[in-house]
PDB file of C-alpha atoms in Angstrom:
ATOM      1  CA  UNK O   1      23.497 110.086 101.344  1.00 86.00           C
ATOM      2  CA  UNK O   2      27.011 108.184 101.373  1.00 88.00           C
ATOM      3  CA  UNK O   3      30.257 108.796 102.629  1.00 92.00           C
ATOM      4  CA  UNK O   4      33.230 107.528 102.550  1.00 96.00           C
ATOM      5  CA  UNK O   5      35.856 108.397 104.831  1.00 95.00           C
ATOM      6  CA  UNK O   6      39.851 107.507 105.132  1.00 97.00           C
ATOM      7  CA  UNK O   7      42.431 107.440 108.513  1.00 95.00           C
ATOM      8  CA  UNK O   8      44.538 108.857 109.029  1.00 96.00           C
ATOM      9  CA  UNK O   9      44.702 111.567 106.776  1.00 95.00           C
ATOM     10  CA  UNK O  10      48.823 111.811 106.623  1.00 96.00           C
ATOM     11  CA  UNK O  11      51.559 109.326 108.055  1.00 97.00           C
ATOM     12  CA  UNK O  12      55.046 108.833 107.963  1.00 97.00           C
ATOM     13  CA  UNK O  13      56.412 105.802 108.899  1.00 97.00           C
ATOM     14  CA  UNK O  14      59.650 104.452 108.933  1.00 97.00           C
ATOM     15  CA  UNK O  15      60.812 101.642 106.539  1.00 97.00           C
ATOM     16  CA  UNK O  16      59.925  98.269 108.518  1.00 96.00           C
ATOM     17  CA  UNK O  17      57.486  99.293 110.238  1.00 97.00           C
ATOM     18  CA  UNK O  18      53.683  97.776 109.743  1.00 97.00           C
ATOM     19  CA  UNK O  19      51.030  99.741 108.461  1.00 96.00           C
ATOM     20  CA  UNK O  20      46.875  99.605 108.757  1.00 97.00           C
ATOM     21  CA  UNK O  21      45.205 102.277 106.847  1.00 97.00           C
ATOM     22  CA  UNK O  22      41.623 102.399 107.411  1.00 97.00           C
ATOM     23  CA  UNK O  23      38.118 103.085 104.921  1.00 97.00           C
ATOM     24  CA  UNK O  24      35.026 102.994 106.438  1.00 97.00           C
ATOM     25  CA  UNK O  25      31.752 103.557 104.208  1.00 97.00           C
ATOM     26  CA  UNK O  26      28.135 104.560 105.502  1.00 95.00           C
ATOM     27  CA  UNK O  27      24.771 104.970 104.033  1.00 94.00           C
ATOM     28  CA  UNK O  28      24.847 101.993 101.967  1.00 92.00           C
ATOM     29  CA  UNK O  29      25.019  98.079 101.822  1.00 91.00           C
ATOM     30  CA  UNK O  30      27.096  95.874 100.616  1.00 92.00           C
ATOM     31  CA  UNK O  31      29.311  98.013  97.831  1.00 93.00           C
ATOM     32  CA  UNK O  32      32.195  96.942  95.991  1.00 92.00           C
ATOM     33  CA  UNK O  33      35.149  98.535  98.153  1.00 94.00           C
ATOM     34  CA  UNK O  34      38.595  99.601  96.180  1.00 94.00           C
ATOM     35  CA  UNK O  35      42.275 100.445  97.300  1.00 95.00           C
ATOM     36  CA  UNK O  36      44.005 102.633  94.780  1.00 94.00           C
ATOM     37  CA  UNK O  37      47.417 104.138  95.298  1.00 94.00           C
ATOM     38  CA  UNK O  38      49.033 107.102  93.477  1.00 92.00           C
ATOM     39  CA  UNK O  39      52.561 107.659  93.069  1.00 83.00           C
ATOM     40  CA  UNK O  40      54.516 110.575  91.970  1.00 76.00           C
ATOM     41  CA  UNK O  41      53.601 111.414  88.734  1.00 70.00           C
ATOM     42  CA  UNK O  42      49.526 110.706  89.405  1.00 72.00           C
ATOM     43  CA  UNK O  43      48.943 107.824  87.803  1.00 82.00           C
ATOM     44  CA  UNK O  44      46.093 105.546  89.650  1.00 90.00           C
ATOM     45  CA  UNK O  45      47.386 101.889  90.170  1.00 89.00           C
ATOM     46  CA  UNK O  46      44.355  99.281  91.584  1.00 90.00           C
ATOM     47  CA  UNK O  47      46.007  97.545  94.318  1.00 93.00           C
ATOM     48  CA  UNK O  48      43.263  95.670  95.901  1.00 93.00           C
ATOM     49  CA  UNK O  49      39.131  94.897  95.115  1.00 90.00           C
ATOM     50  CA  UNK O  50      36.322  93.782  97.074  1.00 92.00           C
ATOM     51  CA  UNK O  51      33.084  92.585  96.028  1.00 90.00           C
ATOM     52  CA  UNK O  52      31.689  91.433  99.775  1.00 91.00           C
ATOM     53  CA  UNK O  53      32.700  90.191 103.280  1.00 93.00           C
ATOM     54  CA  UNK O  54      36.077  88.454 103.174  1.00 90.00           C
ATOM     55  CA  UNK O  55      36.110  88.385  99.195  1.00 91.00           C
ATOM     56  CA  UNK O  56      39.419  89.782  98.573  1.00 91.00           C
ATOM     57  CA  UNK O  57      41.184  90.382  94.728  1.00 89.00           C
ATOM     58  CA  UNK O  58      45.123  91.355  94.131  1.00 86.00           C
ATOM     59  CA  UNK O  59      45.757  92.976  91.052  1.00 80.00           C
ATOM     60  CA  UNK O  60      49.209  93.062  91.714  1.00 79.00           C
ATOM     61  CA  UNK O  61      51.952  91.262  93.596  1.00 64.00           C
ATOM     62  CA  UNK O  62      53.493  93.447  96.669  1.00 78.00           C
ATOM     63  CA  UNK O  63      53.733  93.197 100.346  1.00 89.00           C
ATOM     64  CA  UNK O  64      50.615  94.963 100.899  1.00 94.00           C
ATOM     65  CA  UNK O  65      47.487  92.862 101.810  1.00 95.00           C
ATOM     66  CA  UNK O  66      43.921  93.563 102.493  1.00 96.00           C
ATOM     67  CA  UNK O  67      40.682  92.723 104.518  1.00 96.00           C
ATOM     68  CA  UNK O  68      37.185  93.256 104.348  1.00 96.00           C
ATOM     69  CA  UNK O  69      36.052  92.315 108.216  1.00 95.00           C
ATOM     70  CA  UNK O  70      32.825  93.836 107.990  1.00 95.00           C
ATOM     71  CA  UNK O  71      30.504  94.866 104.924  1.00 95.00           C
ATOM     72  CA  UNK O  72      31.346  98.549 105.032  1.00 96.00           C
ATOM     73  CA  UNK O  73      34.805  98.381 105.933  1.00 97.00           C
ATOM     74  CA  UNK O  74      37.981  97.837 104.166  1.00 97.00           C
ATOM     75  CA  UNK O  75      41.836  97.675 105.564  1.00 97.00           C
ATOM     76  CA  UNK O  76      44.704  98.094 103.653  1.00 97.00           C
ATOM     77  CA  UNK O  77      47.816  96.530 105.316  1.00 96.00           C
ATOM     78  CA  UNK O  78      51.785  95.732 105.447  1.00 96.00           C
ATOM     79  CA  UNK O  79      53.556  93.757 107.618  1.00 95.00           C
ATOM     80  CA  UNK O  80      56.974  95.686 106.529  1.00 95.00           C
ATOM     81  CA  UNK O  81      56.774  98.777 105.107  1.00 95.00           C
ATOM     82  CA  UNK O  82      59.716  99.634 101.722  1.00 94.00           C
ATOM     83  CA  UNK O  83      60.550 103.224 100.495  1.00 94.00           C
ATOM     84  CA  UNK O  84      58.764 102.108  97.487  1.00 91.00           C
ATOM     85  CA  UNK O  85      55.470 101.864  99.609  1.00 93.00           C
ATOM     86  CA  UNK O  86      55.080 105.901  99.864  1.00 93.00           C
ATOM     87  CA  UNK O  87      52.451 107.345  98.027  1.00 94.00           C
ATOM     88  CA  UNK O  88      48.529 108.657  98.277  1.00 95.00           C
ATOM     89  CA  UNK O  89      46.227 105.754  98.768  1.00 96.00           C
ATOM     90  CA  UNK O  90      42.531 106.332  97.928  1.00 96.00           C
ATOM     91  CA  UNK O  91      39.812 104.235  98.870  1.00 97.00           C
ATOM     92  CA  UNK O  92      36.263 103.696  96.598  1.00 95.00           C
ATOM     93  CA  UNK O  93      33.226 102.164  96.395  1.00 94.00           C
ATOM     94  CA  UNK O  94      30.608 101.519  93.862  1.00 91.00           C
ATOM     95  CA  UNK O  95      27.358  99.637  93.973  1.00 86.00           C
ATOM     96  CA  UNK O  96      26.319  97.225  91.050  1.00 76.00           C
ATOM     97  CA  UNK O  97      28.725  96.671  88.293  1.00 75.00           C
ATOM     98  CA  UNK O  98      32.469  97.099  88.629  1.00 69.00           C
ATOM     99  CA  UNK O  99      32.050  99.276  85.950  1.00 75.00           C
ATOM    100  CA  UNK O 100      29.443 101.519  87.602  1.00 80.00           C
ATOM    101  CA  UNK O 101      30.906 105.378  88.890  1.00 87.00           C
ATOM    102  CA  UNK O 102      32.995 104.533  91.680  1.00 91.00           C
ATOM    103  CA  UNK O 103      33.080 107.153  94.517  1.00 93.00           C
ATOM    104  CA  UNK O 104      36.642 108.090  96.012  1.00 95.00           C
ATOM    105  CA  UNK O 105      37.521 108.954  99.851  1.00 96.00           C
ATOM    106  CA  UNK O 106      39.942 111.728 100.833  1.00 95.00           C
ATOM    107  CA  UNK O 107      43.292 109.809 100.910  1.00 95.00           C
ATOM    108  CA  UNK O 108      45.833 108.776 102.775  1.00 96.00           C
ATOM    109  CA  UNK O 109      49.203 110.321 101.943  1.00 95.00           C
ATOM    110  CA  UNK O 110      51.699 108.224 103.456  1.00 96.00           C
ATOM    111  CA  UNK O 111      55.241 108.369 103.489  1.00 96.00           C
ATOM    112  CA  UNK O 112      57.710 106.066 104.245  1.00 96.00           C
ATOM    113  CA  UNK O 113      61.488 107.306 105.461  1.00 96.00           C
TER     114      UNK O 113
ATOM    115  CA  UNK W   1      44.839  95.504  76.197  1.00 78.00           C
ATOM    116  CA  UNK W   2      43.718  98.182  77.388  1.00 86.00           C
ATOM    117  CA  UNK W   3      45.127 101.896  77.360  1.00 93.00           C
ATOM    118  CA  UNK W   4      43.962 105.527  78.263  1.00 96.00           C
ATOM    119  CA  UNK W   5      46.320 108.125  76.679  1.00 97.00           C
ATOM    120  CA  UNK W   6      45.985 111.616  78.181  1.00 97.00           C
ATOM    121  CA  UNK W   7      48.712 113.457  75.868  1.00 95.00           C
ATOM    122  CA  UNK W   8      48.125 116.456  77.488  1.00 96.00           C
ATOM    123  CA  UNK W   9      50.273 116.485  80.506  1.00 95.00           C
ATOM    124  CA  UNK W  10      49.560 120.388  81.501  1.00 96.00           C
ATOM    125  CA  UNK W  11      47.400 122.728  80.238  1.00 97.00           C
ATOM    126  CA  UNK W  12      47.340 126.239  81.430  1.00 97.00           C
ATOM    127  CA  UNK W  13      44.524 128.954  80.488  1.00 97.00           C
ATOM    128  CA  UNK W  14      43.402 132.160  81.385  1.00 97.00           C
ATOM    129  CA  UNK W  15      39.994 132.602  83.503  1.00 97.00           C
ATOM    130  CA  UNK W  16      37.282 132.434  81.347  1.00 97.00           C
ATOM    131  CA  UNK W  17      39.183 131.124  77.969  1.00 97.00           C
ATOM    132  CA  UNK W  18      38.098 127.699  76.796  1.00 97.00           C
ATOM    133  CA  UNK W  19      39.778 124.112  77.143  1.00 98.00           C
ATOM    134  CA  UNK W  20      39.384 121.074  75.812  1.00 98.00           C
ATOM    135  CA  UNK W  21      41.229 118.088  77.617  1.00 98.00           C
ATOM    136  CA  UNK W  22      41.794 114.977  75.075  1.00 98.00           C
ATOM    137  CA  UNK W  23      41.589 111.483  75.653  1.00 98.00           C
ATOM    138  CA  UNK W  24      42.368 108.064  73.409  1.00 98.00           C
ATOM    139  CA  UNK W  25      40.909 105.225  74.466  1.00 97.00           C
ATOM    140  CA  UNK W  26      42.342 101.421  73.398  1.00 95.00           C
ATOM    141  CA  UNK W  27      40.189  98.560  73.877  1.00 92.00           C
ATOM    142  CA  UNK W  28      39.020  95.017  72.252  1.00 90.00           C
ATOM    143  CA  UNK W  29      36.099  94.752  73.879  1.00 89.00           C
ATOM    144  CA  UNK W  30      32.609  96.000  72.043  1.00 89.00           C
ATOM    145  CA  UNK W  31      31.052  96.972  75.450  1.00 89.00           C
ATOM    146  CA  UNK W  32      32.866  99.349  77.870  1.00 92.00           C
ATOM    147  CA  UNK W  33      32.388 102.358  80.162  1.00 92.00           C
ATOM    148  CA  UNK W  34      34.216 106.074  79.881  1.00 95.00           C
ATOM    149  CA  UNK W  35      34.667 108.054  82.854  1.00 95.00           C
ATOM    150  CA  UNK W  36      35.938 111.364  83.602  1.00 97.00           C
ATOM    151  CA  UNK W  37      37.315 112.440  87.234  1.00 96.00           C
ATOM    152  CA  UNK W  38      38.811 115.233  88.699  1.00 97.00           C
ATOM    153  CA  UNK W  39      41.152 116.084  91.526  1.00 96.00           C
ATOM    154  CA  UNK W  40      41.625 119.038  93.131  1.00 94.00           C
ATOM    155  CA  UNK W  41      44.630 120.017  94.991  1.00 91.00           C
ATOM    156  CA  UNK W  42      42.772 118.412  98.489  1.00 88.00           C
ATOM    157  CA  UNK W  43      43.538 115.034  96.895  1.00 90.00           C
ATOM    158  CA  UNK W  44      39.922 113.351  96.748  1.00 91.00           C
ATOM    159  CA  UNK W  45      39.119 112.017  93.265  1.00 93.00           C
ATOM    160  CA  UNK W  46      35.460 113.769  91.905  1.00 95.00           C
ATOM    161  CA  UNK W  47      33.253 111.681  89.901  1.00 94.00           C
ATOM    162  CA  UNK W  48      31.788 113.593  86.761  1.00 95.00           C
ATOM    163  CA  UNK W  49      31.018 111.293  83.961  1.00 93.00           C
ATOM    164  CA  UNK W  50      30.347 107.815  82.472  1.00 91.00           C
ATOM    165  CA  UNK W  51      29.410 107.100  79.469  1.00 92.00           C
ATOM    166  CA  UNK W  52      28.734 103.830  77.767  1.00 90.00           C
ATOM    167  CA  UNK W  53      30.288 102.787  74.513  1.00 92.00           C
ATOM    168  CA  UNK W  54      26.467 102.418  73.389  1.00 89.00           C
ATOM    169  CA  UNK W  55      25.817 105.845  73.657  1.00 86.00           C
ATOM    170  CA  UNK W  56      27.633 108.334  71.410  1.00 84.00           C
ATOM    171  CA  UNK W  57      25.471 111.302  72.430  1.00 83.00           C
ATOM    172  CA  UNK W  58      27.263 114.110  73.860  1.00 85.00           C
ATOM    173  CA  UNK W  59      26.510 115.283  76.986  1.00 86.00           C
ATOM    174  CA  UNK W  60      26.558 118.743  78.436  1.00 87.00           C
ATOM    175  CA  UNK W  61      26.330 119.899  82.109  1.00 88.00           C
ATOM    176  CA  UNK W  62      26.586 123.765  83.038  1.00 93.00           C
ATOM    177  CA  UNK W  63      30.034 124.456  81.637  1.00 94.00           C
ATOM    178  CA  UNK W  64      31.219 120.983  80.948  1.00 95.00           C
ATOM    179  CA  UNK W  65      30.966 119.187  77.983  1.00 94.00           C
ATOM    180  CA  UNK W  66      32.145 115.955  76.782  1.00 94.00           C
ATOM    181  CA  UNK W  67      32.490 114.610  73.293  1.00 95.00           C
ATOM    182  CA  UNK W  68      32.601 111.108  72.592  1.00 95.00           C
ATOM    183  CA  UNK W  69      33.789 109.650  68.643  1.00 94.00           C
ATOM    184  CA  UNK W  70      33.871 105.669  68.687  1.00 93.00           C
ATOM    185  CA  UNK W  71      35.560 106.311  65.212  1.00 93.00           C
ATOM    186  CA  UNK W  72      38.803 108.305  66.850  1.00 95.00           C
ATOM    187  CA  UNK W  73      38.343 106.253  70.419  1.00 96.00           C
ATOM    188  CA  UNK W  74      38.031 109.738  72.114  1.00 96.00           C
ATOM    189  CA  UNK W  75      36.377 110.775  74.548  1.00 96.00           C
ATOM    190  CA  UNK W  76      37.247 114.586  75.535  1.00 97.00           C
ATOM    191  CA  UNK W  77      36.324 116.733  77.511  1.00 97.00           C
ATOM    192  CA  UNK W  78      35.746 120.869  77.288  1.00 97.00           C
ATOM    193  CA  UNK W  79      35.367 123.525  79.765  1.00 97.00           C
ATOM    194  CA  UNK W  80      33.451 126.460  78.809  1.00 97.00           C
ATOM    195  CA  UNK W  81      34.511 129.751  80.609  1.00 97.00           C
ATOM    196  CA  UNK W  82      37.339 128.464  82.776  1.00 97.00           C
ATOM    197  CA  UNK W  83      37.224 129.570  86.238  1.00 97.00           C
ATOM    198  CA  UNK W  84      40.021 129.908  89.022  1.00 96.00           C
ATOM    199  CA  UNK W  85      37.888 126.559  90.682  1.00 96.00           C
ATOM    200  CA  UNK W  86      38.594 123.953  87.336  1.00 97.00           C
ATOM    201  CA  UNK W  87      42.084 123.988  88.325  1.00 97.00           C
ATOM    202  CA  UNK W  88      42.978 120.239  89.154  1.00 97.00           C
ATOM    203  CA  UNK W  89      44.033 117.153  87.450  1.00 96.00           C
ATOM    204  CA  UNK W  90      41.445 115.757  85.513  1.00 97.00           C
ATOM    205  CA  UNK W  91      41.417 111.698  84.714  1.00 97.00           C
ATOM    206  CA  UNK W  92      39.808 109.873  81.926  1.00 97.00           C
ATOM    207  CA  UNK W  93      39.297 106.077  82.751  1.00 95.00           C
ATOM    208  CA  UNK W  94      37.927 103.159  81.264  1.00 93.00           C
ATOM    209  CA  UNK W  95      36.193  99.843  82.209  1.00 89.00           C
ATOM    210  CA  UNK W  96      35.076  96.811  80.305  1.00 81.00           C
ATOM    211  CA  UNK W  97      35.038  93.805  81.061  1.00 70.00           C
ATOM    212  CA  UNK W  98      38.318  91.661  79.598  1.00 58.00           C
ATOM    213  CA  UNK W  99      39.867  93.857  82.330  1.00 59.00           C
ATOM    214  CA  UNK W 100      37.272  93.899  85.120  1.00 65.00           C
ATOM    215  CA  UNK W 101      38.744  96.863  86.416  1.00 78.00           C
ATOM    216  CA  UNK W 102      39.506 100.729  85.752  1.00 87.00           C
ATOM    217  CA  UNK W 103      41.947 101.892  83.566  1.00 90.00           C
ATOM    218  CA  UNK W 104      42.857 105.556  84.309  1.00 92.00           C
ATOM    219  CA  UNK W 105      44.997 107.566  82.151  1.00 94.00           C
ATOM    220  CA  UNK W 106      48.426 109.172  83.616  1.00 93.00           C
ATOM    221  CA  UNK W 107      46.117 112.379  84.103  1.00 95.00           C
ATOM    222  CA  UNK W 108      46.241 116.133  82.515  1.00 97.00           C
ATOM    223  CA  UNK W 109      46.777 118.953  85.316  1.00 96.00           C
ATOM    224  CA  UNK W 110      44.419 122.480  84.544  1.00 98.00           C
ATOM    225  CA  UNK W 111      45.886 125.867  85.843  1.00 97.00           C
ATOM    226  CA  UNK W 112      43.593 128.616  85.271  1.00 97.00           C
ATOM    227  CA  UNK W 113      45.151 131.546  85.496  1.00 97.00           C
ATOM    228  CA  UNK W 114      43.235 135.094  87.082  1.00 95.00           C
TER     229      UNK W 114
END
């Protein structure tokens, strides 16, 4: 079966500081990898999407970046964290279609001070 | 454009009552994908359902059920017999494809009550 997993769970970070959260997914090949973040008030916002190895789409502008080094991983990162950063960021994946079920990992709840 | 409205921003019950959570879909496209998710208090979004706009039949699972109308745009969602464990916030999202990506609605939080 597949899993998905997320590090760290929590952080806390001070404003300015970098950040590299981690999502790691096994028991299956090549999947469409997402970041998601959700902000006070839980609304979902798609941050970042990959559909394979170094294939990389923004949906929107912000000093967050991502990479997909390997097929079953997928790095969400900042160079300079902002207040505005803070939130829970979720990692998926889905196989097929973008618009097949896509599976969520526990979170990251990061906050920014 | 696309939308998701989830109108109901809480809903609380008592264990074993009933509940229907509503959601309005907006959408051009003639081909798209319904989904319903819900997360508990640990965080992790739970798939539950997709439907395709192809498919009007509704589907039932244990105590879930889930009503789709292309005439209204709704897709909602009942819970037969609440219990203690449906407490969470529950998502309806859509997909097609002039938007190649999700579109999750703002989210309706369930407290069942003992």
């Amino acid at each position: 079966s597949q899993t998905i997993h997320q590090w760290p769970a929590t952080l806390v970070q001070p404003v300015g500081s970098p950040l590299s959260l981690e999502c790691t997914v096994e028991g299956t090949s090549n999947p469409n990898l997402y970041w998601y973040r959700q902000a006070a008030g839980r609304g979902l916002q798609l941050l970042f999407y990959s559909v394979g190895i170094g294939q990389i789409s923004s949906e929107v502008p912000q000093n967050l970046s991502a990479s997909r080094p390997q097929d079953r991983q997928f790095i969400l990162s900042s160079k300079k964290l902002l207040l505005s950063d803070s939130g829970f960021y979720l990692c998926a994946w889905n196989r097929g279609g973008i618009y097949n079920e896509q599976f969520f990992g526990p979170g990251t709840r990061l906050t920014v001070l | 454009a696309q939308k998701v409205t989830q109108a109901q921003t809480e809903i609380s019950v008592v264990e074993k009552e009933d509940v229907t959570l509503d959601c309005v879909y907006e959408t051009r496209d003639t081909t798209y994908y319904l989904f319903w998710y819900k997360q508990p208090p640990s965080g992790e979004l739970v798939f539950l359902i997709r439907r395709n706009s192809f498919d009007e039949q509704n589907e039932i699972s244990g105590r879930y059920s889930w009503n789709f109308q292309k005439s209204t745009s709704s897709f909602n969602f009942t819970i037969t017999a609440s219990q203690v464990v449906d407490s969470a916030v529950y998502f309806c999202a859509l997909g097609s494809g002039s938007a190649r990506q999700l579109t999750f609605g703002s989210g309706t939080q369930l407290t069942v009550l003992p």
